[in-house]
């Protein structure tokens, strides 16, 4: 484990000492006068607050207050916002761009969710944006730079030259739908861009990235950059080991991290030397009043949505748990509901869907009236239910893929119907499935089964490349009904939903 993760990381509810740095929150002790400030937000999907935290109106208030301090500042967005959200299922993220235009980040790095509706929609949103896109390792199919994107830039912040490079996960094609766009190796690209920025006179190099924590730590250990501003893991994480800063700002604009740098310059030309010290401030969005202008826009969007979405489709006799940690690690009643609806809609023998496609991150109590809004909140991607034919051996391969990253709570974790599977997570990935039953009978390797899944997975999303083998003619653009509609129809038909985990997935 990297020293930055072991000794000097702040996460929600856990505070560790920060070497050569100070951490302040809210109205605590004032930081020393800053030469410049870096402000970070990442992974914000919801328009409005939830339980008094997060959302664009509160984020806008924080950004305005930070800019009003009069300190040279760079406001960075580390990606994931066009999707998933309730309204993005209708407008493919156009409302998010409109709201982000109202706060205008100085640097925006796309995340994997920017591509959930395909390449053309991504570029449509990019053209609507009034803020700059950075993505040094994104290229078109021919290897060319993308229109409207830049790799890196040097900013003058109070006389300090700050070089910024933007980078995105390499495995976006397995996580989303970027078409034929190419995603180059992160570290190889970073070495090239960091060298270029230093040659251009950057006193500090900042990487703004949408990368997972393992890659974050690799970037920190490389010492290629002075500061890493990252997204994707949804943690509130602040680390400094005396050499490299690493920050992630949780999710949904709940906490927005500011880093104040006190810098001094000595020498000139080739003898120029800049020394700096960071001070960290965590802006808790609950402590600010929502920006009225942005709140008015959000309220208008929400009023439009309510007319169509606040319609009850079923009543819960037992609770449903859609928390991310649950749907990506175990059988859940909501996963059973969705998979059952897919199997009912198609007549398939089996249904497999990815836990990462269940996005509400909520708990619904018994007695709750389940609405269209609830279902679309849980399933915001606009995925379609599709059917493939697989041998028992291929079904087991799909399940092995689903359980291959369960210790990381990856989105590929399966929720199933028509199956009972026993899993041993202590075994190596690829050999964790101990037993599988289809109905009451053990699965047969050579027998063919019809399998309902979603179009994202059918096209190889989340590593499910084996699903495509069962499509006749190899045409993966198969027509299918919206999964959310299938769930609505099924829920209305059932009327009262009384589901509890029943041993479809047994983890030894």
Coordinates of C-alpha atoms in Angstrom, one line a residue:
X1 CA 0.0 0.0 0.0
X2 CA 1.3 3.5 -0.8
X3 CA 2.4 5.6 2.1
X4 CA -0.2 8.2 1.0
X5 CA -3.0 5.6 1.6
X6 CA -1.5 4.1 4.8
X7 CA -0.6 7.2 6.8
X8 CA -2.1 10.3 5.4
X9 CA -5.5 9.9 4.0
X10 CA -8.7 11.5 5.3
X11 CA -11.9 9.6 4.5
X12 CA -15.4 10.2 5.8
X13 CA -15.4 9.7 9.5
X14 CA -11.6 8.9 9.6
X15 CA -9.0 11.6 10.1
X16 CA -5.2 11.0 10.0
X17 CA -2.4 13.4 10.5
X18 CA -1.2 15.3 7.5
X19 CA 2.6 15.9 7.3
X20 CA 3.7 19.4 6.5
X21 CA 0.1 20.5 6.0
X22 CA -2.9 21.8 7.9
X23 CA -6.5 20.7 7.5
X24 CA -9.4 23.0 8.3
X25 CA -13.1 22.5 7.9
X26 CA -16.0 25.0 8.0
X27 CA -15.2 27.9 10.3
X28 CA -12.2 26.4 12.0
X29 CA -8.8 28.1 12.2
X30 CA -8.1 30.3 9.2
X31 CA -5.4 29.0 6.9
X32 CA -2.3 31.1 6.2
X33 CA -2.4 33.6 3.2
X34 CA -2.5 31.6 0.0
X35 CA -0.6 32.2 -3.2
X36 CA -3.3 30.2 -5.1
X37 CA -6.1 27.7 -4.5
X38 CA -7.1 24.5 -6.3
X39 CA -10.8 23.6 -5.9
X40 CA -12.1 20.1 -6.7
X41 CA -15.5 18.5 -7.3
X42 CA -16.1 15.1 -8.9
X43 CA -18.9 12.6 -9.5
X44 CA -21.9 14.8 -9.2
X45 CA -25.1 13.3 -10.8
X46 CA -28.0 14.7 -8.8
X47 CA -29.4 18.1 -9.5
X48 CA -30.5 18.9 -6.0
X49 CA -29.5 18.3 -2.4
X50 CA -30.3 15.1 -0.5
X51 CA -30.9 15.5 3.2
X52 CA -29.4 19.0 3.1
X53 CA -26.2 18.1 1.4
X54 CA -24.9 18.2 -2.2
X55 CA -26.5 19.2 -5.5
X56 CA -25.7 22.0 -7.9
X57 CA -27.3 24.9 -6.0
X58 CA -25.1 24.3 -3.0
X59 CA -22.0 23.5 -5.2
X60 CA -22.6 26.8 -7.0
X61 CA -22.7 28.7 -3.6
X62 CA -19.3 27.1 -2.6
X63 CA -17.7 28.0 -6.0
X64 CA -18.9 31.6 -5.8
X65 CA -17.6 32.0 -2.3
X66 CA -14.3 30.5 -3.2
X67 CA -13.9 32.8 -6.2
X68 CA -15.0 35.8 -4.0
X69 CA -12.0 35.3 -1.8
X70 CA -9.8 37.0 -4.4
X71 CA -7.1 34.4 -4.3
X72 CA -6.0 33.1 -7.8
X73 CA -8.0 29.9 -8.2
X74 CA -8.4 26.9 -10.5
X75 CA -11.7 25.1 -10.2
X76 CA -11.4 21.5 -11.4
X77 CA -14.0 18.9 -12.1
X78 CA -12.8 15.3 -12.2
X79 CA -15.7 13.9 -14.2
X80 CA -18.8 11.7 -14.1
X81 CA -21.9 13.9 -14.3
X82 CA -23.7 13.5 -17.6
X83 CA -25.1 10.2 -16.3
X84 CA -26.6 8.5 -14.3
X85 CA -29.4 10.7 -13.0
X86 CA -33.1 10.7 -13.2
X87 CA -33.4 13.3 -15.9
X88 CA -30.4 12.1 -17.9
X89 CA -32.6 9.2 -18.9
X90 CA -34.7 11.7 -20.8
X91 CA -32.1 14.3 -22.1
X92 CA -28.9 12.4 -22.0
X93 CA -27.2 14.9 -19.7
X94 CA -28.1 18.1 -21.3
X95 CA -29.5 19.6 -18.1
X96 CA -26.2 18.7 -16.3
X97 CA -24.2 20.7 -18.9
X98 CA -26.6 23.6 -18.5
X99 CA -26.1 23.6 -14.7
X100 CA -22.3 23.1 -15.0
X101 CA -22.2 26.1 -17.4
X102 CA -23.5 28.2 -14.5
X103 CA -20.5 27.3 -12.4
X104 CA -17.9 27.1 -15.2
X105 CA -15.0 24.8 -14.1
X106 CA -11.6 25.9 -15.4
X107 CA -10.7 22.3 -16.1
X108 CA -13.2 19.5 -16.8
X109 CA -12.0 15.9 -17.3
X110 CA -14.6 13.4 -18.6
X111 CA -15.4 10.3 -16.6
X112 CA -16.7 6.9 -17.8
X113 CA -20.3 8.0 -17.3
X114 CA -20.0 10.8 -19.8
X115 CA -20.2 8.0 -22.5
X116 CA -23.2 6.1 -21.2
X117 CA -25.4 7.3 -24.1
X118 CA -22.8 6.8 -26.8
X119 CA -20.1 8.8 -28.6
X120 CA -22.5 11.1 -30.5
X121 CA -24.3 12.2 -27.4
X122 CA -21.0 12.8 -25.7
X123 CA -19.8 15.2 -28.4
X124 CA -23.2 16.9 -28.4
X125 CA -22.9 17.6 -24.7
X126 CA -19.3 18.7 -25.2
X127 CA -20.3 21.2 -27.8
X128 CA -23.0 22.6 -25.5
X129 CA -20.4 23.1 -22.7
X130 CA -19.0 26.5 -21.9
X131 CA -16.0 25.1 -20.1
X132 CA -12.8 23.4 -21.3
X133 CA -12.4 19.6 -21.7
X134 CA -9.0 18.1 -20.8
X135 CA -8.2 14.5 -21.9
X136 CA -4.6 13.8 -22.9
X137 CA -5.1 10.0 -23.3
X138 CA -8.4 10.2 -25.4
X139 CA -8.0 10.0 -29.2
X140 CA -10.2 9.2 -32.2
X141 CA -10.0 5.9 -34.0
X142 CA -7.2 7.2 -36.2
X143 CA -5.2 8.4 -33.1
X144 CA -5.9 12.1 -33.6
X145 CA -6.7 14.6 -30.9
X146 CA -10.4 15.2 -30.4
X147 CA -12.1 18.5 -31.4
X148 CA -12.8 20.7 -28.5
X149 CA -10.4 18.9 -26.2
X150 CA -6.9 19.7 -25.0
X151 CA -4.2 17.6 -23.4
X152 CA -2.7 20.0 -20.9
X153 CA -2.1 23.7 -20.2
X154 CA -0.1 26.0 -18.1
X155 CA -1.9 28.5 -15.9
X156 CA -0.4 31.6 -14.2
X157 CA -1.8 31.6 -10.7
X158 CA -0.4 34.6 -8.7
X159 CA 2.9 34.3 -10.4
X160 CA 3.2 30.6 -10.0
X161 CA 3.1 28.6 -13.2
X162 CA 0.8 25.6 -12.7
X163 CA 0.8 22.9 -15.4
X164 CA -2.4 20.8 -15.6
X165 CA -3.0 17.6 -17.5
X166 CA -6.3 15.7 -17.8
X167 CA -6.5 11.9 -17.9
X168 CA -9.3 9.3 -17.9
X169 CA -9.5 5.6 -17.1
X170 CA -8.1 3.3 -19.8
X171 CA -11.0 0.8 -19.5
X172 CA -13.8 3.1 -20.4
X173 CA -14.9 0.8 -23.3
X174 CA -15.5 -2.0 -20.8
X175 CA -17.5 0.4 -18.5
X176 CA -19.5 2.5 -20.9
X177 CA -20.2 3.1 -24.6
X178 CA -17.6 5.4 -26.2
X179 CA -17.8 3.8 -29.6
X180 CA -14.5 3.8 -31.5
X181 CA -12.7 6.3 -29.3
X182 CA -9.3 5.2 -28.1
X183 CA -8.1 5.5 -24.5
X184 CA -4.3 5.4 -24.2
X185 CA -2.3 4.1 -21.2
X186 CA -2.6 6.5 -18.3
X187 CA 1.0 6.3 -17.1
X188 CA 2.6 6.5 -20.5
X189 CA 0.6 9.5 -21.3
X190 CA 1.3 11.2 -18.0
X191 CA 5.1 10.8 -18.4
X192 CA 4.9 12.5 -21.7
X193 CA 2.7 15.3 -20.6
X194 CA 4.4 16.0 -17.3
X195 CA 7.8 16.2 -19.1
X196 CA 6.3 18.7 -21.6
X197 CA 4.7 20.8 -18.9
X198 CA 8.0 21.0 -17.0
X199 CA 9.8 22.0 -20.2
X200 CA 7.2 24.7 -20.7
X201 CA 8.1 26.2 -17.3
X202 CA 5.5 24.7 -15.0
X203 CA 6.5 25.2 -11.3
X204 CA 4.0 22.6 -10.2
X205 CA 2.4 19.8 -12.2
X206 CA -1.2 18.9 -11.4
X207 CA -3.0 15.8 -12.8
X208 CA -6.8 16.0 -12.9
X209 CA -7.9 12.5 -13.5
X210 CA -10.9 10.2 -13.5
X211 CA -9.0 7.1 -12.3
X212 CA -9.6 4.3 -9.8
X213 CA -7.7 4.3 -6.5
X214 CA -5.1 1.7 -7.7
X215 CA -4.1 4.0 -10.5
X216 CA -4.2 7.0 -8.2
X217 CA -1.6 5.4 -6.0
X218 CA 0.5 4.5 -9.0
X219 CA 0.5 8.1 -10.1
X220 CA 1.5 9.2 -6.6
X221 CA 4.3 6.7 -6.4
X222 CA 5.6 7.8 -9.8
X223 CA 6.4 11.3 -8.5
X224 CA 5.5 12.6 -12.0
X225 CA 3.2 15.2 -10.5
X226 CA 3.0 17.4 -7.5
X227 CA -0.8 17.3 -7.1
X228 CA -3.3 14.6 -8.1
X229 CA -7.0 15.7 -8.2
X230 CA -9.0 12.6 -8.8
X231 CA -12.5 11.2 -9.2
X232 CA -14.3 7.8 -9.7
X233 CA -14.1 6.2 -6.2
X234 CA -16.5 8.6 -4.5
X235 CA -14.3 8.9 -1.4
X236 CA -13.5 12.0 0.6
X237 CA -9.8 11.5 0.5
X238 CA -7.0 13.9 1.3
X239 CA -3.4 12.8 1.4
X240 CA 0.0 14.4 1.5
X241 CA 3.3 12.6 2.2
X242 CA 5.5 15.6 2.0
X243 CA 6.0 15.3 -1.7
X244 CA 2.7 14.7 -3.5
X245 CA -0.8 15.8 -2.7
X246 CA -3.8 13.5 -3.5
X247 CA -7.4 14.7 -3.1
X248 CA -10.8 13.3 -4.0
X249 CA -14.0 15.2 -3.0
X250 CA -16.5 12.5 -2.2
X251 CA -19.6 12.6 -4.5
X252 CA -22.7 14.7 -5.4
X253 CA -21.0 17.9 -4.3
X254 CA -21.5 16.9 -0.7
X255 CA -17.9 18.0 0.2
X256 CA -15.9 20.2 -2.0
X257 CA -12.2 20.3 -1.2
X258 CA -10.1 23.5 -1.5
X259 CA -6.3 23.3 -1.3
X260 CA -4.5 26.6 -0.5
X261 CA -0.9 26.7 -1.6
X262 CA 1.5 29.0 0.0
X263 CA 4.4 29.3 -2.4
X264 CA 7.7 31.2 -2.5
X265 CA 10.1 31.7 -5.5
X266 CA 13.8 32.1 -5.4
X267 CA 16.2 32.5 -8.3
X268 CA 15.5 33.3 -12.0
X269 CA 15.6 31.5 -15.3
X270 CA 17.2 28.0 -15.0
X271 CA 17.9 28.7 -11.3
X272 CA 14.2 29.4 -10.5
X273 CA 13.0 27.4 -7.6
X274 CA 9.5 27.2 -6.1
X275 CA 8.8 25.8 -2.7
X276 CA 5.2 25.3 -1.5
X277 CA 3.1 24.1 1.3
X278 CA -0.6 22.9 1.0
X279 CA -3.4 23.7 3.4
X280 CA -6.7 21.7 3.0
X281 CA -10.2 23.1 3.6
X282 CA -13.2 20.8 3.3
X283 CA -16.3 22.8 2.3
X284 CA -19.3 20.9 3.8
X285 CA -22.2 21.8 1.5
X286 CA -24.6 21.5 4.4
X287 CA -23.1 24.7 5.8
X288 CA -24.0 26.9 2.9
X289 CA -27.2 28.3 1.5
X290 CA -28.1 27.1 -2.0
X291 CA -27.4 29.6 -4.8
X292 CA -30.8 31.1 -5.7
X293 CA -30.2 31.4 -9.4
X294 CA -29.1 27.8 -9.8
X295 CA -31.8 26.6 -7.4
X296 CA -34.5 28.3 -9.6
X297 CA -33.2 26.3 -12.7
X298 CA -33.1 23.1 -10.7
X299 CA -36.7 23.7 -9.4
X300 CA -37.9 24.2 -12.9
X301 CA -36.4 20.9 -14.1
X302 CA -37.8 19.0 -11.1
X303 CA -41.3 20.4 -11.7
X304 CA -41.2 19.1 -15.3
X305 CA -40.1 15.7 -14.1
X306 CA -42.7 15.4 -11.3
X307 CA -45.7 15.6 -13.7
X308 CA -44.6 12.2 -15.3
X309 CA -42.8 10.5 -12.5
X310 CA -44.6 10.7 -9.2
X311 CA -47.1 7.9 -10.1
X312 CA -47.3 4.8 -7.8
X313 CA -46.7 1.5 -9.5
X314 CA -46.6 -0.9 -6.4
X315 CA -46.4 -1.0 -2.6
X316 CA -43.6 -2.6 -0.7
X317 CA -44.4 -5.3 1.8
X318 CA -40.7 -5.7 2.7
X319 CA -37.8 -3.2 2.4
X320 CA -35.6 -2.8 -0.6
X321 CA -31.9 -1.9 -0.3
X322 CA -30.3 -0.4 -3.4
X323 CA -27.2 0.9 -1.6
X324 CA -24.1 0.6 -3.8
X325 CA -22.2 -1.5 -1.2
X326 CA -25.2 -4.0 -1.2
X327 CA -26.0 -4.4 -4.9
X328 CA -22.3 -4.9 -5.7
X329 CA -21.6 -7.5 -3.0
X330 CA -24.6 -9.7 -2.4
X331 CA -28.0 -10.8 -3.5
X332 CA -30.5 -8.0 -2.9
X333 CA -34.3 -7.9 -3.0
X334 CA -34.2 -5.0 -5.5
X335 CA -31.8 -7.0 -7.7
X336 CA -34.1 -10.0 -7.5
X337 CA -37.0 -7.7 -8.5
X338 CA -35.2 -6.3 -11.6
X339 CA -33.9 -9.7 -12.7
X340 CA -37.4 -11.3 -12.2
X341 CA -38.9 -8.5 -14.3
X342 CA -36.4 -9.1 -17.1
X343 CA -37.1 -12.8 -17.1
X344 CA -40.9 -12.3 -17.1
X345 CA -40.7 -9.8 -19.9
X346 CA -38.7 -12.1 -22.2
X347 CA -39.7 -15.6 -21.2
X348 CA -36.0 -16.4 -20.7
X349 CA -34.8 -19.2 -18.4
X350 CA -32.2 -17.1 -16.7
X351 CA -31.7 -13.4 -16.1
X352 CA -28.4 -11.7 -15.2
X353 CA -27.9 -8.0 -14.7
X354 CA -25.0 -6.0 -13.3
X355 CA -25.3 -4.5 -9.8
X356 CA -23.5 -1.4 -11.1
X357 CA -26.6 -0.6 -13.2
X358 CA -28.6 -0.1 -10.0
X359 CA -27.9 3.4 -9.0
X360 CA -30.4 4.8 -6.4
X361 CA -28.1 4.1 -3.4
X362 CA -31.2 4.2 -1.1
X363 CA -33.2 2.1 1.4
X364 CA -36.9 1.9 0.8
X365 CA -38.9 0.9 3.9
X366 CA -41.8 -1.6 4.0
X367 CA -45.0 0.3 3.2
X368 CA -43.2 2.6 0.7
X369 CA -45.2 3.3 -2.4
X370 CA -42.8 2.6 -5.3
X371 CA -43.1 5.2 -8.1
X372 CA -42.0 5.6 -11.6
X373 CA -39.5 8.1 -10.2
X374 CA -38.0 5.5 -7.9
X375 CA -37.6 2.9 -10.7
X376 CA -36.0 5.4 -13.0
X377 CA -33.7 6.7 -10.2
X378 CA -32.5 3.1 -9.8
X379 CA -32.2 2.5 -13.5
X380 CA -31.2 5.8 -15.1
X381 CA -29.0 4.6 -18.0
X382 CA -31.8 3.8 -20.5
X383 CA -30.6 0.2 -20.9
X384 CA -32.7 -2.3 -22.8
X385 CA -33.6 -5.8 -21.9
X386 CA -32.2 -8.3 -24.5
X387 CA -31.9 -12.0 -24.8
X388 CA -29.0 -14.2 -25.7
X389 CA -28.5 -18.0 -25.9
X390 CA -25.7 -19.5 -23.9
X391 CA -24.4 -22.9 -23.0
X392 CA -24.2 -23.8 -19.3
X393 CA -20.4 -23.4 -19.6
X394 CA -20.8 -19.9 -21.0
X395 CA -23.3 -19.0 -18.2
X396 CA -20.7 -20.1 -15.6
X397 CA -18.1 -18.0 -17.4
X398 CA -20.4 -15.0 -17.2
X399 CA -20.9 -15.6 -13.5
X400 CA -17.2 -16.0 -12.9
X401 CA -16.7 -12.6 -14.5
X402 CA -19.4 -11.2 -12.3
X403 CA -17.7 -12.4 -9.1
X404 CA -14.1 -11.7 -10.3
X405 CA -13.8 -8.3 -8.6
X406 CA -16.2 -8.7 -5.7
X407 CA -13.6 -7.6 -3.2
X408 CA -13.5 -4.3 -5.0
X409 CA -17.3 -4.1 -5.1
X410 CA -17.1 -3.6 -8.8
X411 CA -20.3 -2.9 -10.9
X412 CA -20.0 -6.3 -12.7
X413 CA -21.4 -8.1 -9.6
X414 CA -24.4 -10.0 -10.9
X415 CA -28.0 -9.9 -9.7
X416 CA -29.9 -12.9 -11.0
X417 CA -33.2 -14.7 -11.6
X418 CA -33.8 -18.4 -12.4
X419 CA -30.4 -19.3 -10.9
X420 CA -28.9 -20.3 -7.6
X421 CA -25.2 -19.9 -7.4
X422 CA -22.7 -20.7 -4.6
X423 CA -19.5 -18.6 -4.5
X424 CA -16.3 -18.8 -2.6
X425 CA -14.6 -15.4 -2.7
X426 CA -11.4 -16.9 -1.1
X427 CA -10.7 -18.7 -4.4
X428 CA -8.8 -16.9 -7.2
X429 CA -10.8 -14.8 -9.6
X430 CA -12.0 -17.1 -12.4
X431 CA -12.6 -20.1 -10.2
X432 CA -14.9 -18.8 -7.5
X433 CA -18.2 -20.4 -8.7
X434 CA -18.6 -23.5 -6.6
X435 CA -22.1 -24.6 -7.8
X436 CA -24.9 -23.4 -10.1
X437 CA -28.5 -24.6 -10.3
X438 CA -31.0 -23.6 -13.0
X439 CA -34.3 -24.0 -11.3
X440 CA -33.9 -27.1 -9.2
X441 CA -31.3 -28.9 -11.4
X442 CA -27.5 -28.5 -11.6
X443 CA -26.5 -26.5 -14.7
X444 CA -25.3 -28.6 -17.6
X445 CA -22.2 -27.4 -19.5
X446 CA -23.5 -28.5 -22.9
X447 CA -27.1 -27.5 -22.5
X448 CA -28.3 -24.2 -24.1
X449 CA -30.2 -21.7 -22.0
X450 CA -32.0 -18.5 -22.9
X451 CA -30.6 -15.6 -20.9
X452 CA -32.1 -12.2 -20.4
X453 CA -29.5 -9.4 -19.8
X454 CA -29.1 -5.8 -20.7
X455 CA -27.7 -4.3 -23.9
X456 CA -24.7 -2.8 -22.1
X457 CA -23.5 -6.2 -20.9
X458 CA -24.4 -7.9 -24.2
X459 CA -21.9 -5.6 -25.9
X460 CA -19.2 -6.6 -23.4
X461 CA -19.7 -4.0 -20.8
X462 CA -18.3 -4.8 -17.3
X463 CA -16.3 -7.6 -18.9
X464 CA -19.2 -9.7 -20.0
X465 CA -17.8 -10.4 -23.5
X466 CA -19.1 -14.0 -23.5
X467 CA -22.7 -12.9 -23.7
X468 CA -22.4 -11.8 -27.3
X469 CA -21.6 -15.3 -28.5
X470 CA -25.2 -16.3 -28.2
X471 CA -26.5 -13.7 -30.6
X472 CA -27.3 -15.0 -34.0
X473 CA -25.5 -13.2 -36.8
X474 CA -23.4 -11.3 -34.4
X475 CA -25.7 -8.2 -34.5
X476 CA -25.4 -6.7 -31.0
X477 CA -27.7 -3.7 -31.8
X478 CA -30.7 -5.9 -30.8
X479 CA -33.9 -4.2 -30.2
X480 CA -35.4 -4.5 -26.8
X481 CA -37.7 -2.7 -24.4
X482 CA -36.3 -0.4 -21.7
X483 CA -35.4 -2.3 -18.6
X484 CA -37.1 0.4 -16.5
X485 CA -40.3 -0.1 -18.4
X486 CA -40.1 -3.9 -17.9
X487 CA -39.7 -3.3 -14.2
X488 CA -42.6 -0.9 -14.0
X489 CA -44.9 -3.3 -15.8
X490 CA -43.9 -6.2 -13.6
X491 CA -44.2 -4.2 -10.4
X492 CA -47.7 -3.0 -11.4
X493 CA -48.7 -6.5 -12.2
X494 CA -47.4 -7.8 -8.8
X495 CA -49.0 -4.9 -7.0
X496 CA -47.5 -5.7 -3.6
X497 CA -43.8 -6.5 -3.6
X498 CA -42.8 -8.9 -0.9
X499 CA -39.3 -9.9 -1.9
X500 CA -36.4 -10.9 0.4
X501 CA -33.0 -12.4 -0.5
X502 CA -33.7 -16.1 -0.9
X503 CA -30.4 -17.8 -1.6
X504 CA -30.0 -17.0 -5.3
X505 CA -26.4 -16.0 -4.4
X506 CA -24.8 -17.8 -1.5
X507 CA -21.3 -16.5 -0.5
X508 CA -19.4 -19.0 1.5

